[in-house]
Amino acid sequence: MFTYIYTTTCINTLTLKITLLFSTPFSQNMVMMKHHILSLPLLVMIFCSSTTILAQKTPAPAPEDAGPTDIIRILKKAGGYTTLIRLLQTTQVSTQIDSQLLNSNGGLTLFAPNDNSFSSLKPGFLNSLSDEQKNKLIQFHLLPTFVSTANFDTLSNPVRTQAGDDTFRLGLNVTSSGNQVNLTTGIVNATVGGTVYTDRQLAVYEVDKVLLPRDFFVAKPPAPAPAPEKAKASSSKKKSADNDVVAGDDDSTSAASVKQRCLISVPVAVATIIVALFSW
């Protein structure tokens, strides 16, 4: 700062001297010119030195480093997404989103319900969900590709979400007409309210309702009986029947043996009686 003030003073002094040089008589000008000519190089040296010092002391602006995409930071900056942020953090889907954006080229699309959308849900609904269902709810708001506003009409319904491949229980239908985009889950009809964030890799769109999948409300069909158990039961029945047949065969054999002994005993008794009669 001191160098800057000193340099400015010297330049002003030089300017004043040049002005006086041209405003004085010729005889005096020669003397003054000689003095100024001797002073000029010194002033130039001081000026150049001061400029170099100032240039060295002035730091260059640091390049901006945006860093990796952070979905939580994006929603906090937009404001009004407190409930969604809490769910993203408790289910750890926020970490999953940031990781996917770093390691894949397809991008992601997030439909973001604001706090008003969550407040319109039935009281206690979120608390009634298990941890697995909360995770599925957030995944249902995520498309595994980047979709710009101009490309909604190119999607094929039902649109696959990151909640799963079951098109009946987890299907999402997207329709667009002009600038309006509508979403249908079979339970809820919602509308895209505007773009919260987009960078050609991640698109975040505000929706006026929480997207509830049909999976939460339609009863699942009962699971079929395991096949191995059925086969085992059949095997047991067959074994029991075989045992019954064997037992029946044993009974028949015993009866035949008794009958045979009886037939043999009768002739022996008759012969004994005849022998006894002749001995008399």
PDB file of N, CA and C in Angstrom, residues 91-190:
ATOM      1  N   THR A  91     -32.723 -43.853   4.766  1.00  0.00           N
ATOM      2  CA  THR A  91     -32.692 -45.052   3.923  1.00  0.00           C
ATOM      3  C   THR A  91     -31.358 -45.216   3.214  1.00  0.00           C
ATOM      4  N   GLN A  92     -30.480 -44.208   3.319  1.00  0.00           N
ATOM      5  CA  GLN A  92     -29.166 -44.196   2.673  1.00  0.00           C
ATOM      6  C   GLN A  92     -29.266 -44.183   1.146  1.00  0.00           C
ATOM      7  N   VAL A  93     -30.430 -43.813   0.626  1.00  0.00           N
ATOM      8  CA  VAL A  93     -30.585 -43.698  -0.826  1.00  0.00           C
ATOM      9  C   VAL A  93     -29.787 -42.503  -1.354  1.00  0.00           C
ATOM     10  N   SER A  94     -29.593 -41.477  -0.521  1.00  0.00           N
ATOM     11  CA  SER A  94     -28.794 -40.321  -0.958  1.00  0.00           C
ATOM     12  C   SER A  94     -27.377 -40.749  -1.285  1.00  0.00           C
ATOM     13  N   THR A  95     -26.784 -41.612  -0.456  1.00  0.00           N
ATOM     14  CA  THR A  95     -25.447 -42.126  -0.727  1.00  0.00           C
ATOM     15  C   THR A  95     -25.440 -42.953  -1.999  1.00  0.00           C
ATOM     16  N   GLN A  96     -26.485 -43.736  -2.198  1.00  0.00           N
ATOM     17  CA  GLN A  96     -26.606 -44.551  -3.407  1.00  0.00           C
ATOM     18  C   GLN A  96     -26.673 -43.670  -4.655  1.00  0.00           C
ATOM     19  N   ILE A  97     -27.453 -42.587  -4.587  1.00  0.00           N
ATOM     20  CA  ILE A  97     -27.586 -41.684  -5.732  1.00  0.00           C
ATOM     21  C   ILE A  97     -26.241 -41.061  -6.082  1.00  0.00           C
ATOM     22  N   ASP A  98     -25.548 -40.537  -5.091  1.00  0.00           N
ATOM     23  CA  ASP A  98     -24.256 -39.895  -5.341  1.00  0.00           C
ATOM     24  C   ASP A  98     -23.264 -40.891  -5.929  1.00  0.00           C
ATOM     25  N   SER A  99     -23.295 -42.137  -5.449  1.00  0.00           N
ATOM     26  CA  SER A  99     -22.389 -43.166  -5.959  1.00  0.00           C
ATOM     27  C   SER A  99     -22.734 -43.532  -7.398  1.00  0.00           C
ATOM     28  N   GLN A 100     -24.020 -43.659  -7.702  1.00  0.00           N
ATOM     29  CA  GLN A 100     -24.427 -43.982  -9.067  1.00  0.00           C
ATOM     30  C   GLN A 100     -24.015 -42.898 -10.047  1.00  0.00           C
ATOM     31  N   LEU A 101     -24.121 -41.657  -9.643  1.00  0.00           N
ATOM     32  CA  LEU A 101     -23.754 -40.552 -10.526  1.00  0.00           C
ATOM     33  C   LEU A 101     -22.259 -40.540 -10.802  1.00  0.00           C
ATOM     34  N   LEU A 102     -21.458 -41.023  -9.851  1.00  0.00           N
ATOM     35  CA  LEU A 102     -20.011 -41.075 -10.037  1.00  0.00           C
ATOM     36  C   LEU A 102     -19.584 -42.249 -10.909  1.00  0.00           C
ATOM     37  N   ASN A 103     -20.321 -43.354 -10.842  1.00  0.00           N
ATOM     38  CA  ASN A 103     -19.857 -44.600 -11.458  1.00  0.00           C
ATOM     39  C   ASN A 103     -20.647 -45.040 -12.677  1.00  0.00           C
ATOM     40  N   SER A 104     -21.642 -44.273 -13.099  1.00  0.00           N
ATOM     41  CA  SER A 104     -22.412 -44.662 -14.282  1.00  0.00           C
ATOM     42  C   SER A 104     -22.577 -43.464 -15.208  1.00  0.00           C
ATOM     43  N   ASN A 105     -22.868 -43.777 -16.471  1.00  0.00           N
ATOM     44  CA  ASN A 105     -23.018 -42.725 -17.480  1.00  0.00           C
ATOM     45  C   ASN A 105     -24.470 -42.474 -17.856  1.00  0.00           C
ATOM     46  N   GLY A 106     -25.395 -43.316 -17.348  1.00  0.00           N
ATOM     47  CA  GLY A 106     -26.788 -43.171 -17.750  1.00  0.00           C
ATOM     48  C   GLY A 106     -27.526 -42.047 -17.063  1.00  0.00           C
ATOM     49  N   GLY A 107     -27.013 -41.610 -15.906  1.00  0.00           N
ATOM     50  CA  GLY A 107     -27.670 -40.544 -15.171  1.00  0.00           C
ATOM     51  C   GLY A 107     -28.869 -41.027 -14.380  1.00  0.00           C
ATOM     52  N   LEU A 108     -29.548 -40.106 -13.710  1.00  0.00           N
ATOM     53  CA  LEU A 108     -30.707 -40.419 -12.873  1.00  0.00           C
ATOM     54  C   LEU A 108     -31.742 -39.303 -12.991  1.00  0.00           C
ATOM     55  N   THR A 109     -32.981 -39.653 -12.709  1.00  0.00           N
ATOM     56  CA  THR A 109     -34.059 -38.666 -12.639  1.00  0.00           C
ATOM     57  C   THR A 109     -34.801 -38.872 -11.322  1.00  0.00           C
ATOM     58  N   LEU A 110     -34.945 -37.804 -10.541  1.00  0.00           N
ATOM     59  CA  LEU A 110     -35.630 -37.875  -9.247  1.00  0.00           C
ATOM     60  C   LEU A 110     -36.881 -37.016  -9.280  1.00  0.00           C
ATOM     61  N   PHE A 111     -38.027 -37.634  -8.946  1.00  0.00           N
ATOM     62  CA  PHE A 111     -39.261 -36.881  -8.742  1.00  0.00           C
ATOM     63  C   PHE A 111     -39.322 -36.545  -7.256  1.00  0.00           C
ATOM     64  N   ALA A 112     -39.275 -35.257  -6.948  1.00  0.00           N
ATOM     65  CA  ALA A 112     -39.109 -34.803  -5.563  1.00  0.00           C
ATOM     66  C   ALA A 112     -40.396 -34.195  -5.017  1.00  0.00           C
ATOM     67  N   PRO A 113     -41.101 -34.909  -4.131  1.00  0.00           N
ATOM     68  CA  PRO A 113     -42.262 -34.303  -3.461  1.00  0.00           C
ATOM     69  C   PRO A 113     -41.777 -33.311  -2.398  1.00  0.00           C
ATOM     70  N   ASN A 114     -42.386 -32.145  -2.346  1.00  0.00           N
ATOM     71  CA  ASN A 114     -41.988 -31.174  -1.329  1.00  0.00           C
ATOM     72  C   ASN A 114     -42.697 -31.461  -0.008  1.00  0.00           C
ATOM     73  N   ASP A 115     -42.441 -30.638   0.977  1.00  0.00           N
ATOM     74  CA  ASP A 115     -43.015 -30.869   2.310  1.00  0.00           C
ATOM     75  C   ASP A 115     -44.540 -30.811   2.296  1.00  0.00           C
ATOM     76  N   ASN A 116     -45.114 -29.960   1.457  1.00  0.00           N
ATOM     77  CA  ASN A 116     -46.576 -29.885   1.360  1.00  0.00           C
ATOM     78  C   ASN A 116     -47.165 -31.191   0.836  1.00  0.00           C
ATOM     79  N   SER A 117     -46.442 -31.841  -0.083  1.00  0.00           N
ATOM     80  CA  SER A 117     -46.912 -33.118  -0.623  1.00  0.00           C
ATOM     81  C   SER A 117     -46.941 -34.181   0.463  1.00  0.00           C
ATOM     82  N   PHE A 118     -45.921 -34.227   1.299  1.00  0.00           N
ATOM     83  CA  PHE A 118     -45.868 -35.221   2.365  1.00  0.00           C
ATOM     84  C   PHE A 118     -46.922 -34.927   3.439  1.00  0.00           C
ATOM     85  N   SER A 119     -47.189 -33.650   3.677  1.00  0.00           N
ATOM     86  CA  SER A 119     -48.170 -33.302   4.711  1.00  0.00           C
ATOM     87  C   SER A 119     -49.590 -33.676   4.298  1.00  0.00           C
ATOM     88  N   SER A 120     -49.817 -33.894   3.008  1.00  0.00           N
ATOM     89  CA  SER A 120     -51.153 -34.274   2.543  1.00  0.00           C
ATOM     90  C   SER A 120     -51.404 -35.775   2.664  1.00  0.00           C
ATOM     91  N   LEU A 121     -50.391 -36.549   3.061  1.00  0.00           N
ATOM     92  CA  LEU A 121     -50.582 -37.975   3.266  1.00  0.00           C
ATOM     93  C   LEU A 121     -51.447 -38.228   4.501  1.00  0.00           C
ATOM     94  N   LYS A 122     -52.013 -39.416   4.570  1.00  0.00           N
ATOM     95  CA  LYS A 122     -52.807 -39.804   5.737  1.00  0.00           C
ATOM     96  C   LYS A 122     -51.930 -39.749   6.988  1.00  0.00           C
ATOM     97  N   PRO A 123     -52.417 -39.155   8.088  1.00  0.00           N
ATOM     98  CA  PRO A 123     -51.600 -39.056   9.305  1.00  0.00           C
ATOM     99  C   PRO A 123     -51.083 -40.426   9.753  1.00  0.00           C
ATOM    100  N   GLY A 124     -49.793 -40.471  10.031  1.00  0.00           N
ATOM    101  CA  GLY A 124     -49.174 -41.707  10.499  1.00  0.00           C
ATOM    102  C   GLY A 124     -48.778 -42.675   9.404  1.00  0.00           C
ATOM    103  N   PHE A 125     -49.004 -42.287   8.137  1.00  0.00           N
ATOM    104  CA  PHE A 125     -48.717 -43.229   7.043  1.00  0.00           C
ATOM    105  C   PHE A 125     -47.232 -43.577   6.987  1.00  0.00           C
ATOM    106  N   LEU A 126     -46.363 -42.570   7.017  1.00  0.00           N
ATOM    107  CA  LEU A 126     -44.923 -42.834   6.922  1.00  0.00           C
ATOM    108  C   LEU A 126     -44.439 -43.679   8.094  1.00  0.00           C
ATOM    109  N   ASN A 127     -44.944 -43.417   9.281  1.00  0.00           N
ATOM    110  CA  ASN A 127     -44.523 -44.179  10.457  1.00  0.00           C
ATOM    111  C   ASN A 127     -44.992 -45.623  10.398  1.00  0.00           C
ATOM    112  N   SER A 128     -46.047 -45.892   9.631  1.00  0.00           N
ATOM    113  CA  SER A 128     -46.555 -47.262   9.525  1.00  0.00           C
ATOM    114  C   SER A 128     -45.733 -48.118   8.576  1.00  0.00           C
ATOM    115  N   LEU A 129     -44.862 -47.492   7.804  1.00  0.00           N
ATOM    116  CA  LEU A 129     -44.052 -48.237   6.838  1.00  0.00           C
ATOM    117  C   LEU A 129     -42.829 -48.842   7.513  1.00  0.00           C
ATOM    118  N   SER A 130     -42.466 -50.026   7.066  1.00  0.00           N
ATOM    119  CA  SER A 130     -41.229 -50.643   7.538  1.00  0.00           C
ATOM    120  C   SER A 130     -40.039 -49.967   6.859  1.00  0.00           C
ATOM    121  N   ASP A 131     -38.840 -50.271   7.341  1.00  0.00           N
ATOM    122  CA  ASP A 131     -37.641 -49.697   6.724  1.00  0.00           C
ATOM    123  C   ASP A 131     -37.534 -50.111   5.258  1.00  0.00           C
ATOM    124  N   GLU A 132     -37.899 -51.351   4.965  1.00  0.00           N
ATOM    125  CA  GLU A 132     -37.849 -51.830   3.582  1.00  0.00           C
ATOM    126  C   GLU A 132     -38.835 -51.067   2.698  1.00  0.00           C
ATOM    127  N   GLN A 133     -40.026 -50.794   3.223  1.00  0.00           N
ATOM    128  CA  GLN A 133     -41.036 -50.059   2.456  1.00  0.00           C
ATOM    129  C   GLN A 133     -40.626 -48.604   2.247  1.00  0.00           C
ATOM    130  N   LYS A 134     -39.997 -47.987   3.252  1.00  0.00           N
ATOM    131  CA  LYS A 134     -39.517 -46.612   3.086  1.00  0.00           C
ATOM    132  C   LYS A 134     -38.461 -46.540   1.997  1.00  0.00           C
ATOM    133  N   ASN A 135     -37.588 -47.525   1.972  1.00  0.00           N
ATOM    134  CA  ASN A 135     -36.581 -47.573   0.919  1.00  0.00           C
ATOM    135  C   ASN A 135     -37.233 -47.735  -0.448  1.00  0.00           C
ATOM    136  N   LYS A 136     -38.226 -48.620  -0.515  1.00  0.00           N
ATOM    137  CA  LYS A 136     -38.921 -48.846  -1.782  1.00  0.00           C
ATOM    138  C   LYS A 136     -39.680 -47.591  -2.226  1.00  0.00           C
ATOM    139  N   LEU A 137     -40.238 -46.856  -1.264  1.00  0.00           N
ATOM    140  CA  LEU A 137     -40.967 -45.620  -1.587  1.00  0.00           C
ATOM    141  C   LEU A 137     -40.054 -44.599  -2.260  1.00  0.00           C
ATOM    142  N   ILE A 138     -38.844 -44.425  -1.700  1.00  0.00           N
ATOM    143  CA  ILE A 138     -37.907 -43.462  -2.298  1.00  0.00           C
ATOM    144  C   ILE A 138     -37.401 -43.964  -3.643  1.00  0.00           C
ATOM    145  N   GLN A 139     -37.111 -45.264  -3.735  1.00  0.00           N
ATOM    146  CA  GLN A 139     -36.637 -45.823  -5.005  1.00  0.00           C
ATOM    147  C   GLN A 139     -37.705 -45.679  -6.093  1.00  0.00           C
ATOM    148  N   PHE A 140     -38.981 -45.670  -5.680  1.00  0.00           N
ATOM    149  CA  PHE A 140     -40.076 -45.538  -6.641  1.00  0.00           C
ATOM    150  C   PHE A 140     -40.097 -44.147  -7.274  1.00  0.00           C
ATOM    151  N   HIS A 141     -39.450 -43.182  -6.638  1.00  0.00           N
ATOM    152  CA  HIS A 141     -39.373 -41.824  -7.182  1.00  0.00           C
ATOM    153  C   HIS A 141     -38.139 -41.623  -8.065  1.00  0.00           C
ATOM    154  N   LEU A 142     -37.388 -42.677  -8.303  1.00  0.00           N
ATOM    155  CA  LEU A 142     -36.147 -42.588  -9.069  1.00  0.00           C
ATOM    156  C   LEU A 142     -36.246 -43.361 -10.380  1.00  0.00           C
ATOM    157  N   LEU A 143     -35.868 -42.715 -11.477  1.00  0.00           N
ATOM    158  CA  LEU A 143     -35.724 -43.394 -12.760  1.00  0.00           C
ATOM    159  C   LEU A 143     -34.231 -43.634 -12.990  1.00  0.00           C
ATOM    160  N   PRO A 144     -33.853 -44.811 -13.500  1.00  0.00           N
ATOM    161  CA  PRO A 144     -32.430 -45.143 -13.636  1.00  0.00           C
ATOM    162  C   PRO A 144     -31.743 -44.490 -14.823  1.00  0.00           C
ATOM    163  N   THR A 145     -32.384 -43.492 -15.439  1.00  0.00           N
ATOM    164  CA  THR A 145     -31.776 -42.765 -16.553  1.00  0.00           C
ATOM    165  C   THR A 145     -32.083 -41.276 -16.415  1.00  0.00           C
ATOM    166  N   PHE A 146     -31.277 -40.464 -17.078  1.00  0.00           N
ATOM    167  CA  PHE A 146     -31.523 -39.023 -17.112  1.00  0.00           C
ATOM    168  C   PHE A 146     -32.602 -38.730 -18.148  1.00  0.00           C
ATOM    169  N   VAL A 147     -33.649 -38.028 -17.736  1.00  0.00           N
ATOM    170  CA  VAL A 147     -34.746 -37.668 -18.646  1.00  0.00           C
ATOM    171  C   VAL A 147     -34.915 -36.159 -18.603  1.00  0.00           C
ATOM    172  N   SER A 148     -34.715 -35.517 -19.731  1.00  0.00           N
ATOM    173  CA  SER A 148     -34.914 -34.065 -19.805  1.00  0.00           C
ATOM    174  C   SER A 148     -36.394 -33.766 -19.989  1.00  0.00           C
ATOM    175  N   THR A 149     -36.756 -32.517 -19.803  1.00  0.00           N
ATOM    176  CA  THR A 149     -38.165 -32.134 -19.950  1.00  0.00           C
ATOM    177  C   THR A 149     -38.671 -32.375 -21.364  1.00  0.00           C
ATOM    178  N   ALA A 150     -37.769 -32.312 -22.328  1.00  0.00           N
ATOM    179  CA  ALA A 150     -38.176 -32.497 -23.720  1.00  0.00           C
ATOM    180  C   ALA A 150     -38.344 -33.963 -24.086  1.00  0.00           C
ATOM    181  N   ASN A 151     -37.885 -34.880 -23.217  1.00  0.00           N
ATOM    182  CA  ASN A 151     -37.901 -36.297 -23.568  1.00  0.00           C
ATOM    183  C   ASN A 151     -38.943 -37.114 -22.803  1.00  0.00           C
ATOM    184  N   PHE A 152     -39.804 -36.474 -22.030  1.00  0.00           N
ATOM    185  CA  PHE A 152     -40.823 -37.229 -21.308  1.00  0.00           C
ATOM    186  C   PHE A 152     -41.769 -37.952 -22.268  1.00  0.00           C
ATOM    187  N   ASP A 153     -42.053 -37.335 -23.404  1.00  0.00           N
ATOM    188  CA  ASP A 153     -42.985 -37.964 -24.335  1.00  0.00           C
ATOM    189  C   ASP A 153     -42.371 -39.132 -25.092  1.00  0.00           C
ATOM    190  N   THR A 154     -41.080 -39.394 -24.915  1.00  0.00           N
ATOM    191  CA  THR A 154     -40.435 -40.532 -25.575  1.00  0.00           C
ATOM    192  C   THR A 154     -40.405 -41.779 -24.691  1.00  0.00           C
ATOM    193  N   LEU A 155     -40.842 -41.653 -23.437  1.00  0.00           N
ATOM    194  CA  LEU A 155     -40.811 -42.795 -22.523  1.00  0.00           C
ATOM    195  C   LEU A 155     -41.908 -43.795 -22.867  1.00  0.00           C
ATOM    196  N   SER A 156     -41.613 -45.078 -22.657  1.00  0.00           N
ATOM    197  CA  SER A 156     -42.583 -46.138 -22.902  1.00  0.00           C
ATOM    198  C   SER A 156     -43.194 -46.581 -21.581  1.00  0.00           C
ATOM    199  N   ASN A 157     -44.519 -46.562 -21.493  1.00  0.00           N
ATOM    200  CA  ASN A 157     -45.219 -46.945 -20.267  1.00  0.00           C
ATOM    201  C   ASN A 157     -45.467 -48.446 -20.221  1.00  0.00           C
ATOM    202  N   PRO A 158     -45.462 -49.030 -19.022  1.00  0.00           N
ATOM    203  CA  PRO A 158     -45.098 -48.392 -17.751  1.00  0.00           C
ATOM    204  C   PRO A 158     -43.604 -48.175 -17.647  1.00  0.00           C
ATOM    205  N   VAL A 159     -43.236 -47.045 -17.055  1.00  0.00           N
ATOM    206  CA  VAL A 159     -41.832 -46.676 -16.917  1.00  0.00           C
ATOM    207  C   VAL A 159     -41.220 -47.441 -15.742  1.00  0.00           C
ATOM    208  N   ARG A 160     -40.040 -47.986 -15.964  1.00  0.00           N
ATOM    209  CA  ARG A 160     -39.365 -48.734 -14.897  1.00  0.00           C
ATOM    210  C   ARG A 160     -38.712 -47.764 -13.920  1.00  0.00           C
ATOM    211  N   THR A 161     -38.956 -47.996 -12.631  1.00  0.00           N
ATOM    212  CA  THR A 161     -38.304 -47.219 -11.585  1.00  0.00           C
ATOM    213  C   THR A 161     -37.258 -48.092 -10.897  1.00  0.00           C
ATOM    214  N   GLN A 162     -36.524 -47.505  -9.960  1.00  0.00           N
ATOM    215  CA  GLN A 162     -35.512 -48.276  -9.254  1.00  0.00           C
ATOM    216  C   GLN A 162     -36.097 -49.110  -8.115  1.00  0.00           C
ATOM    217  N   ALA A 163     -37.435 -49.075  -7.952  1.00  0.00           N
ATOM    218  CA  ALA A 163     -38.069 -49.881  -6.911  1.00  0.00           C
ATOM    219  C   ALA A 163     -38.178 -51.346  -7.327  1.00  0.00           C
ATOM    220  N   GLY A 164     -38.186 -51.641  -8.635  1.00  0.00           N
ATOM    221  CA  GLY A 164     -38.288 -53.023  -9.084  1.00  0.00           C
ATOM    222  C   GLY A 164     -38.890 -53.120 -10.469  1.00  0.00           C
ATOM    223  N   ASP A 165     -38.987 -54.369 -10.962  1.00  0.00           N
ATOM    224  CA  ASP A 165     -39.429 -54.615 -12.337  1.00  0.00           C
ATOM    225  C   ASP A 165     -40.888 -55.042 -12.455  1.00  0.00           C
ATOM    226  N   ASP A 166     -41.584 -55.198 -11.337  1.00  0.00           N
ATOM    227  CA  ASP A 166     -42.984 -55.618 -11.376  1.00  0.00           C
ATOM    228  C   ASP A 166     -43.829 -54.477 -11.926  1.00  0.00           C
ATOM    229  N   THR A 167     -44.238 -54.603 -13.181  1.00  0.00           N
ATOM    230  CA  THR A 167     -44.946 -53.505 -13.846  1.00  0.00           C
ATOM    231  C   THR A 167     -46.346 -53.278 -13.280  1.00  0.00           C
ATOM    232  N   PHE A 168     -46.938 -54.322 -12.650  1.00  0.00           N
ATOM    233  CA  PHE A 168     -48.272 -54.134 -12.078  1.00  0.00           C
ATOM    234  C   PHE A 168     -48.198 -53.469 -10.711  1.00  0.00           C
ATOM    235  N   ARG A 169     -47.333 -53.962  -9.833  1.00  0.00           N
ATOM    236  CA  ARG A 169     -47.257 -53.459  -8.470  1.00  0.00           C
ATOM    237  C   ARG A 169     -46.372 -52.224  -8.353  1.00  0.00           C
ATOM    238  N   LEU A 170     -45.397 -52.069  -9.266  1.00  0.00           N
ATOM    239  CA  LEU A 170     -44.433 -50.980  -9.161  1.00  0.00           C
ATOM    240  C   LEU A 170     -44.329 -50.178 -10.460  1.00  0.00           C
ATOM    241  N   GLY A 171     -45.357 -50.243 -11.277  1.00  0.00           N
ATOM    242  CA  GLY A 171     -45.338 -49.526 -12.547  1.00  0.00           C
ATOM    243  C   GLY A 171     -45.686 -48.052 -12.387  1.00  0.00           C
ATOM    244  N   LEU A 172     -45.050 -47.214 -13.205  1.00  0.00           N
ATOM    245  CA  LEU A 172     -45.308 -45.767 -13.215  1.00  0.00           C
ATOM    246  C   LEU A 172     -45.584 -45.339 -14.640  1.00  0.00           C
ATOM    247  N   ASN A 173     -46.713 -44.691 -14.858  1.00  0.00           N
ATOM    248  CA  ASN A 173     -47.079 -44.208 -16.192  1.00  0.00           C
ATOM    249  C   ASN A 173     -46.850 -42.706 -16.280  1.00  0.00           C
ATOM    250  N   VAL A 174     -46.173 -42.291 -17.347  1.00  0.00           N
ATOM    251  CA  VAL A 174     -45.829 -40.886 -17.560  1.00  0.00           C
ATOM    252  C   VAL A 174     -46.452 -40.423 -18.868  1.00  0.00           C
ATOM    253  N   THR A 175     -47.220 -39.330 -18.796  1.00  0.00           N
ATOM    254  CA  THR A 175     -47.797 -38.738 -20.005  1.00  0.00           C
ATOM    255  C   THR A 175     -47.476 -37.253 -20.025  1.00  0.00           C
ATOM    256  N   SER A 176     -47.257 -36.731 -21.209  1.00  0.00           N
ATOM    257  CA  SER A 176     -46.948 -35.300 -21.341  1.00  0.00           C
ATOM    258  C   SER A 176     -47.801 -34.690 -22.434  1.00  0.00           C
ATOM    259  N   SER A 177     -48.208 -33.449 -22.193  1.00  0.00           N
ATOM    260  CA  SER A 177     -48.984 -32.693 -23.162  1.00  0.00           C
ATOM    261  C   SER A 177     -48.511 -31.247 -23.114  1.00  0.00           C
ATOM    262  N   GLY A 178     -47.783 -30.849 -24.117  1.00  0.00           N
ATOM    263  CA  GLY A 178     -47.195 -29.513 -24.101  1.00  0.00           C
ATOM    264  C   GLY A 178     -46.152 -29.421 -23.008  1.00  0.00           C
ATOM    265  N   ASN A 179     -46.310 -28.460 -22.114  1.00  0.00           N
ATOM    266  CA  ASN A 179     -45.375 -28.285 -20.998  1.00  0.00           C
ATOM    267  C   ASN A 179     -45.801 -29.022 -19.735  1.00  0.00           C
ATOM    268  N   GLN A 180     -46.932 -29.726 -19.765  1.00  0.00           N
ATOM    269  CA  GLN A 180     -47.435 -30.416 -18.578  1.00  0.00           C
ATOM    270  C   GLN A 180     -47.072 -31.887 -18.627  1.00  0.00           C
ATOM    271  N   VAL A 181     -46.561 -32.389 -17.506  1.00  0.00           N
ATOM    272  CA  VAL A 181     -46.190 -33.799 -17.380  1.00  0.00           C
ATOM    273  C   VAL A 181     -46.976 -34.387 -16.218  1.00  0.00           C
ATOM    274  N   ASN A 182     -47.714 -35.482 -16.479  1.00  0.00           N
ATOM    275  CA  ASN A 182     -48.526 -36.135 -15.463  1.00  0.00           C
ATOM    276  C   ASN A 182     -47.962 -37.518 -15.151  1.00  0.00           C
ATOM    277  N   LEU A 183     -48.080 -37.908 -13.873  1.00  0.00           N
ATOM    278  CA  LEU A 183     -47.590 -39.200 -13.409  1.00  0.00           C
ATOM    279  C   LEU A 183     -48.743 -39.966 -12.767  1.00  0.00           C
ATOM    280  N   THR A 184     -48.857 -41.266 -13.070  1.00  0.00           N
ATOM    281  CA  THR A 184     -49.918 -42.100 -12.525  1.00  0.00           C
ATOM    282  C   THR A 184     -49.320 -43.398 -12.011  1.00  0.00           C
ATOM    283  N   THR A 185     -49.702 -43.764 -10.763  1.00  0.00           N
ATOM    284  CA  THR A 185     -49.188 -44.996 -10.166  1.00  0.00           C
ATOM    285  C   THR A 185     -50.260 -46.075 -10.041  1.00  0.00           C
ATOM    286  N   GLY A 186     -51.505 -45.741 -10.334  1.00  0.00           N
ATOM    287  CA  GLY A 186     -52.612 -46.642 -10.058  1.00  0.00           C
ATOM    288  C   GLY A 186     -53.261 -46.322  -8.728  1.00  0.00           C
ATOM    289  N   ILE A 187     -52.566 -45.560  -7.895  1.00  0.00           N
ATOM    290  CA  ILE A 187     -53.086 -45.110  -6.599  1.00  0.00           C
ATOM    291  C   ILE A 187     -53.144 -43.592  -6.555  1.00  0.00           C
ATOM    292  N   VAL A 188     -52.149 -42.931  -7.146  1.00  0.00           N
ATOM    293  CA  VAL A 188     -52.003 -41.473  -7.076  1.00  0.00           C
ATOM    294  C   VAL A 188     -51.796 -40.913  -8.483  1.00  0.00           C
ATOM    295  N   ASN A 189     -52.415 -39.769  -8.738  1.00  0.00           N
ATOM    296  CA  ASN A 189     -52.158 -38.998  -9.955  1.00  0.00           C
ATOM    297  C   ASN A 189     -51.444 -37.713  -9.557  1.00  0.00           C
ATOM    298  N   ALA A 190     -50.254 -37.490 -10.094  1.00  0.00           N
ATOM    299  CA  ALA A 190     -49.446 -36.326  -9.722  1.00  0.00           C
ATOM    300  C   ALA A 190     -49.035 -35.556 -10.967  1.00  0.00           C
TER     301      ALA A 190
END
